[in-house]
Amino acid sequence: MILLVEDNPDDEALTLRALKKNNILNKVVVARDGAEALDFLFGTGVHAGRDAALLPEVILLDLNLPKLNGLEVLKQLRNHQQTSLLPVVILTTSNEDRDKIESYRLGCNSYIRKPVDFHQFSEAIRQLGIYWLVLNQAPPK
Amino acid sequence: MIPISKPPIAATGGRRQLWLVGAVAIGITCLVAALLHFLAHFYMLNQAEKSVKSLLLAQRGFHRYIQEVMHPTFYKLKGEGQVTEAFYAPEILSSSFIVRNQHAKYNEERKTAGLDEIYYKMAAFNPRNPVNQATPLEADLIRRFNADRSLKEYREELLIDGRDYLFVAIPFLDNQKKCMKCHGKRQDAPPGLQRLYPGEGGFNEKLGDIRAIESIRIPLQQHYSALHIVLAAVLVGMLSLATLLFLNTRLRNLVTDRTRDLEMEVAERRRMEEEVRAVNQTLEERVDKRTSQLAVANRELDAFAYSVSHDLRAPLRGIDGFTLALLEDYGDKLDETGRDYISRVRGGCRRMGDLIDDMLKLSRLSRGELRLHEVDLSAMAAEIVEELRRAEPARQVAVEVTPGVRVRGDGVLLRAVLENLLSNAWKFTAGTASPAILVGTRLDGDRQVYFVQDNGAGFDMAYADKLFGAFQRLHTEQEFAGNGIGLATVQRIIHRHGGTVWAEGVMGKGATFSFTL
């Protein structure tokens, strides 16, 4: 399972298309703001009743989000025992040094900048999928 | 107003000044007394000398009367042969005898009149009368008058038995042939005289040999009153004391006035200083305010750039992504022209994406702090040239880099400068037959100038000022690729280093980009 945290419906559609085109067939859950992402992971709010023990293999996290932004989501994940080791890939438009520094400081596992060119974007998603879903060994549950 | 403290010299200093004034007044009194005493004494002596001298001259006149009038008359009356020995009585013929005794009578008269006696004496080495024998002082004087005939008088104050005397002597050296009648050879003298003076006394003188002086000694009297002198001195002293006190008061008033003026001046200056300080404070506050406004503006600019980077790129990605999706999913429903349009849309997206990235890069250069350290420009240029060669191994460009050029600056930013200038030089020499690039430095006056020179396409100097504007291009995209942001970046970096950058070029002959740091 992949958790995609993305508020822009275009980017969401393009990401899903890129995943599909690259034959990444894992289930993709989309959260459209930071608060929803946390609700999903902890089984609270709109996702009350969900089994919080079921965690995604990787989270694709945008930084610029309504309600709680990506960095705040990351911070809460890392502070929570259950999600502290969860692989988090920042997938953002931002090329700002301070965003990169802050993301790594808060414990992201990777930082990918979304290219404008869809071919490049698609390639990035493909490599990302192969790496995190196939090559990478997730921490034991 | 700042309180003014009174200077502490006024009290003790005033008393000391009074003492000083008193001492000066006493000193002046003493000086005046001494001066008056001296003047009075001098005057008295002068007067005494004059009267003594007139008496001496009167005696001299008497001598002459006896010798020049009485003697010839006597001989005329009796005839030379008629003068018998009986006539040679000194009471009748000797001028010395007559004058001496006349003086004795004069003294008796003085005594009767209650006046002091006046001592009169005719002194000689070989006197006929022993009372005329010269004392050592008189003998000395006779010798001195003889030695120097220009001496006409001798004067001295003598202290005898506690009394002050004025002693005046005049020479009596001239004698004439007729004197030899009584003072020449004994056998030639009248027999009466020979009998009267049996010894050597007065005889055997030769012409010009009668050496003598006449002297008078009179007791000096206080012709002035000491009381008058003291009174005059005290009067002058008092006057000078009053003058000094007056001047002292004037001076003190003057000093007080000047001190007050100075204090007012000091107060005025302090007030002005206060004003300057207040103005400074206001200025500082204004600067602080402006600085914080600038900081806010900077933060806003930051937020703007951040927003541009996200919000402008995201829709662009949407356009590109969905256009591509259109092409992939519905490409078979489009003809060649439709597919060409789609590729043009995607090309536009790519260029706009690059533009946004460059704009962000440029805005980032204005932010953040400079990290200054020593940078080896030569090594940096060589590395960049190496990268350019690797990217286009087919091109043969002669690059010369002056070694050992070191500057102080931000390494990352200076690298961007050299990258831009060198890649421009590389790019614009593409059409040149034997392309060459020179990286070097020279001294222009007292400033060090660094430059990158090429023999490429060059540019028209008329557009030199447009080179460094953001998104300014002098060549078409078909001629040379680029978005016109490189030199704007260079200029911003050089300006941030406090330097200047300029370009010189000739169309088709090459360009030189120079900068200082």
XYZ file of C-alpha atoms in Angstrom:
658
model
C 0.000 0.000 0.000
C 1.166 3.553 -0.838
C -0.143 6.630 0.975
C -0.135 9.620 -1.362
C -0.609 12.916 0.468
C -1.455 15.442 -2.234
C -3.948 18.327 -2.336
C -3.619 19.191 -6.048
C -6.074 16.982 -8.038
C -3.972 17.397 -11.227
C -0.833 16.193 -9.469
C -2.841 13.387 -7.881
C -4.127 12.239 -11.276
C -0.677 12.553 -12.866
C 0.956 10.606 -10.037
C -1.632 7.848 -10.250
C -1.196 7.763 -14.047
C 2.578 7.548 -13.706
C 2.243 4.688 -11.205
C -0.154 2.846 -13.469
C 1.969 3.412 -16.576
C 4.948 1.991 -14.741
C 2.956 -1.068 -13.680
C 3.097 -0.292 -9.992
C -0.070 -1.956 -8.960
C 0.043 -1.482 -5.182
C -3.047 -0.041 -3.588
C -2.808 3.768 -3.417
C -4.589 5.661 -0.661
C -4.867 9.432 -1.256
C -5.113 11.929 1.586
C -5.889 15.495 0.479
C -4.513 17.372 3.457
C -2.107 16.817 6.369
C -4.804 16.229 8.932
C -6.440 13.544 6.808
C -3.094 11.809 6.358
C -2.619 11.629 10.147
C -6.235 10.503 10.634
C -5.620 7.696 8.149
C -2.383 6.569 9.779
C -3.712 6.682 13.352
C -7.281 5.586 12.563
C -8.853 8.756 13.876
C -11.251 11.491 12.601
C -12.681 10.680 9.192
C -10.762 7.375 9.275
C -12.010 6.386 12.752
C -12.275 2.660 13.036
C -9.562 1.873 10.533
C -7.010 -0.655 11.712
C -4.049 1.503 12.516
C -1.751 -1.506 12.507
C -2.036 -1.652 8.718
C 0.626 0.800 7.572
C 1.684 1.729 4.016
C 5.034 0.567 2.605
C 5.881 4.156 1.762
C 4.320 7.591 2.130
C 4.613 10.074 -0.752
C 4.251 13.380 1.078
C 3.756 16.807 -0.490
C 4.980 19.770 1.579
C 2.490 22.442 0.594
C -0.749 21.171 2.105
C -3.885 22.697 3.594
C -4.524 22.507 7.397
C -1.287 20.738 8.430
C 1.631 21.115 6.053
C 3.953 18.267 5.082
C 6.700 19.141 7.557
C 4.224 19.124 10.457
C 2.840 15.762 9.324
C 6.395 14.385 9.166
C 7.161 15.733 12.630
C 4.085 14.045 14.155
C 4.840 10.761 12.380
C 8.342 10.692 13.745
C 7.108 11.565 17.242
C 4.617 8.690 17.180
C 6.108 5.326 18.124
C 4.015 3.388 15.639
C 5.001 5.480 12.657
C 8.453 6.628 13.709
C 10.259 4.272 11.321
C 7.821 4.489 8.414
C 9.572 5.324 5.072
C 8.565 8.844 4.022
C 9.425 10.275 0.590
C 8.946 14.028 0.210
C 7.478 14.626 -3.258
C 7.285 18.338 -3.828
C 7.642 21.222 -6.273
C 9.869 23.125 -3.813
C 13.522 23.488 -4.629
C 14.237 25.580 -1.514
C 17.280 24.642 0.549
C 15.486 25.276 3.821
C 12.703 22.829 2.847
C 15.261 20.144 2.045
C 17.205 20.802 5.258
C 14.089 20.860 7.426
C 12.714 17.685 5.801
C 15.911 15.732 6.405
C 16.222 17.178 9.899
C 12.735 15.896 10.750
C 13.680 12.462 9.407
C 12.420 12.029 5.839
C 13.964 9.125 3.954
C 14.122 10.772 0.554
C 13.443 14.124 -1.115
C 12.200 14.156 -4.729
C 11.473 17.302 -6.689
C 8.578 16.972 -9.115
C 9.833 17.827 -12.636
C 7.561 19.865 -14.907
C 8.161 17.482 -17.833
C 5.798 14.526 -17.465
C 8.287 12.106 -19.001
C 10.809 13.013 -16.335
C 8.079 12.919 -13.679
C 6.979 9.513 -14.809
C 10.562 8.275 -14.761
C 10.982 9.611 -11.238
C 7.855 7.786 -10.089
C 9.031 4.585 -11.733
C 12.401 4.625 -10.018
C 10.777 5.591 -6.759
C 8.371 2.659 -6.982
C 11.094 0.161 -7.821
C 13.327 1.437 -5.052
C 10.898 1.721 -2.160
C 8.538 -1.119 -3.021
C 10.977 -3.679 -4.422
C 14.574 -2.981 -3.485
C 14.146 -1.381 -0.131
C 13.613 -3.574 2.942
C 11.077 -1.926 5.229
C 11.713 -1.972 8.974
C 10.184 -5.106 10.590
C 6.735 -4.554 12.085
C 19.477 73.473 31.256
C 22.502 71.865 32.919
C 23.362 73.218 36.405
C 26.581 75.220 36.471
C 28.996 74.655 39.379
C 30.884 77.728 40.692
C 34.643 77.367 40.263
C 36.279 76.805 43.700
C 39.166 79.275 43.231
C 37.147 82.328 44.293
C 37.444 82.116 48.146
C 41.022 81.005 48.929
C 42.446 82.473 45.756
C 41.026 85.905 46.632
C 42.765 85.963 50.043
C 46.067 84.915 48.533
C 45.720 87.635 45.946
C 45.208 90.229 48.720
C 48.407 89.096 50.436
C 50.223 89.392 47.169
C 48.856 92.865 46.555
C 49.945 93.941 50.091
C 53.451 92.580 49.565
C 53.735 94.336 46.211
C 52.572 97.621 47.788
C 55.134 97.307 50.614
C 57.813 96.513 48.075
C 56.889 99.571 46.051
C 56.963 101.718 49.228
C 60.489 100.494 50.071
C 61.674 101.050 46.530
C 60.247 104.566 46.462
C 61.854 105.373 49.834
C 65.222 104.116 48.615
C 64.893 106.071 45.401
C 63.885 109.281 47.192
C 66.732 108.842 49.656
C 69.202 108.361 46.839
C 67.881 111.373 44.924
C 67.953 113.636 47.984
C 71.459 112.548 48.893
C 72.640 113.058 45.344
C 71.114 116.507 45.230
C 72.595 117.491 48.567
C 76.070 116.277 47.554
C 75.821 118.138 44.306
C 74.874 121.342 46.075
C 77.651 120.927 48.648
C 80.180 120.266 45.910
C 79.132 123.408 44.070
C 79.467 125.617 47.142
C 82.817 124.027 48.098
C 84.103 124.524 44.607
C 83.057 128.168 44.554
C 84.873 128.673 47.851
C 88.009 127.014 46.449
C 87.828 129.204 43.370
C 87.367 132.246 45.615
C 90.527 131.278 47.519
C 92.309 130.773 44.193
C 91.146 134.225 43.170
C 92.485 135.585 46.422
C 95.887 133.963 45.792
C 95.976 135.469 42.356
C 94.980 138.895 43.667
C 97.906 138.827 46.090
C 100.387 137.604 43.481
C 99.173 139.536 40.473
C 97.880 142.764 42.015
C 99.340 143.246 45.488
C 102.950 142.229 44.705
C 103.369 144.403 41.576
C 101.736 147.339 43.369
C 104.089 146.848 46.295
C 107.147 146.813 44.046
C 105.832 149.727 42.087
C 105.356 151.795 45.227
C 108.778 151.035 46.733
C 110.915 150.216 43.758
C 112.902 146.960 43.373
C 115.971 148.204 45.249
C 113.996 149.910 47.944
C 112.447 146.667 49.236
C 114.349 145.868 52.355
C 114.359 142.627 54.286
C 111.891 144.031 56.756
C 109.270 143.861 54.081
C 109.585 140.095 53.613
C 107.084 139.316 56.319
C 104.746 136.523 55.240
C 101.802 138.499 56.705
C 102.367 140.975 53.852
C 103.877 139.010 50.979
C 103.029 135.235 51.254
C 99.748 134.496 49.499
C 99.601 131.102 51.191
C 100.026 132.644 54.601
C 97.482 135.368 53.923
C 94.857 133.039 52.431
C 95.304 130.450 55.214
C 94.902 133.044 57.912
C 92.105 134.785 56.115
C 90.359 131.358 56.111
C 90.940 131.029 59.853
C 89.141 134.317 60.296
C 86.371 133.116 58.014
C 85.945 130.015 60.226
C 85.729 132.210 63.321
C 82.956 134.169 61.641
C 81.172 130.954 60.762
C 81.409 129.770 64.310
C 79.920 133.016 65.546
C 77.126 132.567 63.023
C 76.566 129.018 64.405
C 77.834 127.248 61.271
C 80.217 124.292 60.973
C 83.864 124.947 60.303
C 85.234 124.396 56.829
C 88.675 122.791 56.655
C 90.842 124.416 54.044
C 94.330 123.288 53.245
C 97.121 123.919 50.755
C 99.251 120.817 50.686
C 102.725 120.273 49.141
C 105.591 117.787 49.338
C 108.089 120.394 50.418
C 106.128 123.065 52.275
C 107.689 126.104 53.921
C 105.126 125.789 56.747
C 104.816 122.285 58.273
C 101.000 122.654 58.531
C 100.993 122.413 54.746
C 102.757 119.009 54.740
C 100.709 116.624 52.522
C 98.945 113.662 54.159
C 99.293 110.311 52.361
C 95.937 110.913 50.621
C 97.008 114.404 49.562
C 100.447 113.222 48.448
C 98.768 110.548 46.362
C 96.452 113.158 44.846
C 99.364 115.486 44.000
C 101.042 112.632 42.154
C 97.822 111.763 40.321
C 97.179 115.366 39.254
C 100.781 115.587 38.069
C 100.522 112.418 36.081
C 97.283 113.437 34.389
C 97.016 117.151 33.700
C 93.463 116.742 32.384
C 92.206 115.974 35.914
C 90.661 119.164 37.209
C 89.189 118.021 40.497
C 88.939 115.182 42.957
C 85.894 114.463 45.083
C 85.274 111.958 47.809
C 82.969 111.345 50.741
C 84.920 110.652 53.882
C 83.816 109.249 57.200
C 85.872 110.807 60.015
C 84.979 110.225 63.683
C 81.469 109.132 62.709
C 80.834 112.258 60.642
C 80.278 112.412 56.931
C 82.489 114.903 55.079
C 82.712 116.003 51.525
C 86.351 116.319 50.458
C 87.133 118.270 47.294
C 90.635 118.951 45.945
C 91.835 120.925 42.925
C 95.401 121.020 41.556
C 97.643 124.014 42.086
C 100.458 123.000 39.766
C 101.158 125.950 37.556
C 103.883 128.323 38.634
C 105.627 131.213 36.960
C 109.085 132.643 36.823
C 108.264 135.276 39.423
C 107.444 132.485 41.946
C 111.174 131.592 41.788
C 111.969 134.888 43.531
C 110.884 133.405 46.853
C 111.036 129.652 46.072
C 114.193 129.435 43.856
C 117.732 129.046 45.056
C 118.248 130.135 48.650
C 121.044 132.591 47.805
C 118.808 134.307 45.197
C 115.918 134.744 47.609
C 115.445 137.965 49.609
C 117.701 137.778 52.697
C 114.727 138.263 55.018
C 113.194 135.004 53.711
C 116.520 133.218 54.020
C 116.606 134.209 57.602
C 113.005 133.430 58.283
C 113.218 129.852 56.876
C 116.626 128.439 57.811
C 115.971 124.850 56.516
C 115.233 123.564 53.000
C 111.569 124.533 53.357
C 110.215 126.127 50.240
C 113.611 126.786 48.574
C 115.448 125.196 45.662
C 112.320 124.655 43.658
C 112.801 124.709 39.937
C 110.494 126.211 37.415
C 107.498 123.913 37.156
C 108.525 122.088 40.296
C 106.057 123.550 42.777
C 103.578 120.759 43.024
C 100.537 121.233 45.228
C 96.833 120.949 45.765
C 94.179 122.929 47.491
C 91.497 121.046 49.257
C 88.435 121.731 51.293
C 86.652 119.349 53.584
C 83.198 120.249 54.889
C 80.887 118.230 57.081
C 77.846 117.026 55.252
C 74.494 117.896 56.677
C 71.124 116.219 56.239
C 69.660 118.801 53.954
C 66.512 116.753 53.643
C 64.035 115.348 56.178
C 63.843 111.575 56.440
C 60.242 111.991 57.615
C 59.314 113.633 54.328
C 60.867 110.789 52.397
C 59.024 108.166 54.471
C 55.736 110.036 54.086
C 56.202 110.382 50.328
C 57.087 106.691 50.024
C 54.084 105.637 52.087
C 51.855 107.877 49.994
C 53.134 106.328 46.779
C 52.787 102.869 48.372
C 49.179 103.574 49.331
C 48.435 104.884 45.858
C 49.948 101.816 44.222
C 48.071 99.590 46.692
C 44.819 101.283 45.738
C 45.684 100.984 42.041
C 46.566 97.332 42.430
C 43.360 96.634 44.353
C 41.388 98.432 41.691
C 43.109 96.530 38.886
C 42.713 93.280 40.822
C 38.979 93.859 41.154
C 38.729 94.715 37.480
C 40.673 91.591 36.573
C 38.569 89.406 38.851
C 35.376 90.823 37.380
C 36.766 90.192 33.943
C 37.651 86.602 34.842
C 34.227 86.085 36.413
C 32.515 87.437 33.319
C 34.644 85.306 31.027
C 34.047 82.231 33.192
C 30.319 82.838 33.064
C 30.490 83.245 29.287
C 32.472 80.022 29.007
C 30.012 78.196 31.242
C 27.160 79.419 29.095
C 29.066 78.285 26.040
C 29.657 74.873 27.606
C 25.978 74.629 28.510
C 25.057 75.594 24.966
C 27.381 72.977 23.563
C 25.959 70.350 25.897
C 22.500 71.291 24.796
C 23.568 70.963 21.169
C 25.192 67.619 21.932
C 21.922 66.543 23.495
C 20.135 67.612 20.364
C 22.584 65.733 18.167
C 22.160 62.698 20.397
C 18.381 63.010 20.165
C 18.597 63.345 16.386
C 20.908 60.350 16.292
C 18.478 58.394 18.403
C 15.644 59.316 16.061
C 17.810 58.344 13.119
C 18.691 55.044 14.742
C 15.061 54.390 15.449
C 14.243 55.220 11.855
C 17.026 52.964 10.620
C 15.757 50.190 12.894
C 12.248 50.712 11.612
C 13.427 50.763 8.012
C 15.562 47.684 8.637
C 12.631 45.795 10.071
C 10.490 46.989 7.169
C 13.159 45.707 4.809
C 13.287 42.449 6.731
C 9.515 42.163 6.344
C 9.834 42.985 2.637
C 12.573 40.361 2.337
C 10.407 37.797 4.086
C 7.547 38.704 1.762
C 9.848 38.375 -1.222
C 10.915 35.006 0.154
C 7.324 33.925 0.544
C 6.617 35.203 -2.976
C 9.513 33.248 -4.462
C 8.438 30.168 -2.546
C 4.905 30.600 -3.755
C 6.101 31.078 -7.361
C 8.185 27.960 -7.171
C 5.157 25.943 -6.057
C 2.134 27.597 -7.525
C 3.512 28.453 -10.967
C 5.107 25.094 -11.556
C 2.217 22.920 -10.394
C -0.248 23.988 -13.137
C 2.569 23.832 -15.674
C 3.154 20.220 -14.732
C -0.598 19.660 -15.111
C -0.565 21.178 -18.612
C 2.404 19.097 -19.683
C 1.216 15.920 -18.023
C -2.311 16.038 -19.427
C -1.132 17.143 -22.868
C 1.099 14.111 -22.907
C -1.770 11.986 -21.649
C -3.830 13.374 -24.523
C -1.104 12.423 -26.959
C -0.656 8.956 -25.471
C -4.313 8.077 -25.026
C -5.863 9.889 -27.994
C -2.902 10.342 -30.316
C -4.407 8.084 -32.935
C -7.386 10.448 -33.231
C -5.064 13.420 -34.055
C -3.368 14.163 -37.346
C 0.221 15.307 -37.766
C -0.659 18.986 -37.189
C -2.475 18.177 -33.926
C 0.493 16.197 -32.663
C 2.810 19.088 -33.662
C 0.636 21.471 -31.619
C 0.903 19.192 -28.638
C 4.676 19.051 -28.929
C 4.721 22.887 -29.130
C 2.588 23.107 -25.975
C 5.011 20.779 -24.225
C 8.030 22.778 -25.476
C 6.443 25.918 -24.049
C 5.913 24.153 -20.723
C 9.539 23.080 -20.599
C 10.839 26.574 -21.358
C 8.542 28.157 -18.827
C 9.660 25.613 -16.236
C 13.307 26.519 -16.941
C 12.491 30.206 -16.771
C 10.787 29.816 -13.411
C 13.791 27.879 -12.124
C 16.199 30.571 -13.359
C 14.092 33.313 -11.853
C 14.155 31.514 -8.542
C 17.891 31.067 -8.787
C 18.320 34.797 -9.423
C 16.101 35.739 -6.514
C 17.968 33.308 -4.275
C 21.235 35.144 -5.024
C 19.863 38.279 -3.397
C 19.045 36.416 -0.242
C 21.158 34.477 2.190
C 24.514 35.546 3.640
C 27.833 35.793 1.816
C 30.292 33.214 3.093
C 33.649 34.910 2.488
C 36.876 32.956 2.271
C 39.877 32.717 -0.006
C 38.974 31.434 -3.471
C 41.396 30.224 -6.143
C 39.807 31.696 -9.272
C 42.425 30.094 -11.531
C 41.739 26.570 -10.288
C 38.000 27.208 -10.422
C 38.196 28.460 -14.043
C 40.294 25.442 -15.043
C 37.690 23.062 -13.535
C 34.824 24.779 -15.347
C 36.716 24.722 -18.663
C 37.320 20.996 -18.104
C 33.564 20.465 -17.593
C 32.820 22.426 -20.799
C 35.315 20.283 -22.727
C 33.732 17.099 -21.378
C 30.270 18.318 -22.401
C 31.426 19.117 -25.941
C 34.541 17.023 -26.598
C 34.364 17.785 -30.329
C 35.123 21.482 -29.871
C 38.695 22.712 -29.959
C 39.030 25.931 -27.946
C 42.397 27.381 -26.867
C 41.882 28.381 -23.257
C 44.547 30.208 -21.263
C 44.097 30.755 -17.536
C 46.560 32.984 -15.613
C 47.618 30.805 -12.667
C 47.493 31.732 -9.001
C 44.693 34.305 -9.088
C 43.301 34.330 -5.569
C 40.470 36.496 -4.230
C 38.339 36.751 -1.132
C 34.690 36.002 -1.753
C 31.833 33.496 -1.646
C 33.120 30.414 -3.457
C 29.689 29.127 -4.531
C 28.636 32.477 -5.960
C 31.976 33.212 -7.646
C 31.780 29.799 -9.246
C 28.409 30.807 -10.684
C 30.032 33.965 -12.068
C 32.840 32.064 -13.769
C 30.432 29.385 -15.019
C 28.253 32.005 -16.646
C 31.128 33.996 -18.168
C 33.055 30.937 -19.387
C 30.018 29.157 -20.783
C 29.087 32.373 -22.585
C 32.611 32.620 -24.022
C 32.443 28.945 -24.938
C 29.037 29.381 -26.511
C 29.789 32.553 -28.470
C 33.066 31.269 -29.947
C 31.244 28.360 -31.595
C 31.321 30.050 -34.989
C 34.916 31.318 -34.773
C 37.666 29.766 -36.870
C 40.275 29.359 -34.108
C 38.434 30.071 -30.881
C 40.433 31.323 -27.882
C 39.486 32.249 -24.335
C 41.697 34.103 -21.855
C 41.044 34.271 -18.114
C 43.314 36.747 -16.337
C 43.782 39.788 -14.113
C 45.321 43.233 -14.447
C 45.893 46.302 -12.299
C 43.796 49.324 -13.250
C 44.997 52.238 -11.100
C 44.792 50.835 -7.585
C 42.081 48.266 -8.244
C 42.541 44.694 -9.339
C 40.436 43.815 -12.395
C 39.597 40.205 -13.336
C 38.467 39.404 -16.866
C 37.271 36.686 -19.240
C 38.109 37.426 -22.857
C 37.079 35.638 -26.031
C 37.400 36.140 -29.792
C 33.825 35.056 -30.485
C 30.697 36.719 -31.806
C 31.133 39.873 -29.704
C 28.387 42.444 -29.469
C 27.508 45.976 -30.488
C 28.725 48.397 -27.793
C 25.482 50.361 -28.302
C 23.741 47.589 -26.381
C 26.454 47.201 -23.725
C 24.163 48.555 -20.978
C 21.446 46.036 -21.865
C 23.701 43.024 -21.430
C 23.245 42.737 -17.694
C 19.455 43.196 -17.588
C 17.497 40.098 -16.570
C 16.019 38.247 -19.577
C 17.837 40.587 -21.982
C 19.147 38.869 -25.065
C 21.212 40.275 -27.939
C 21.081 37.135 -30.057
C 18.133 35.075 -31.280
C 17.389 31.683 -29.824
C 18.323 30.163 -33.185
C 21.789 31.806 -33.102
C 22.715 31.021 -29.525
C 20.576 29.253 -26.912
C 19.945 30.878 -23.560
C 17.349 32.663 -21.512
C 19.203 35.925 -20.837
C 19.580 35.452 -17.124
C 23.272 34.499 -16.886
C 24.762 37.999 -16.950
C 22.054 39.351 -14.653
C 23.141 36.647 -12.222
C 26.809 37.631 -12.693
C 26.037 41.279 -12.032
C 24.002 40.525 -8.925
C 26.775 38.375 -7.472
C 29.487 40.953 -8.237
C 27.351 43.720 -6.722
C 26.801 41.644 -3.613
C 30.590 41.444 -3.328
C 30.769 45.250 -3.533
C 32.367 45.152 -6.987
C 31.429 46.268 -10.461
C 31.164 44.396 -13.752
C 31.310 45.716 -17.288
C 31.709 44.455 -20.836
C 33.595 45.569 -23.928
C 33.032 44.047 -27.327
C 33.226 44.421 -31.091
C 30.766 42.738 -33.404
C 32.401 39.595 -34.744
C 35.701 40.257 -32.956
C 34.966 39.033 -29.445
C 34.054 40.314 -26.006
C 35.772 41.008 -22.713
C 33.874 40.783 -19.420
C 35.704 42.478 -16.554
C 34.860 42.693 -12.895
C 36.272 43.924 -9.594
C 35.553 42.585 -6.141
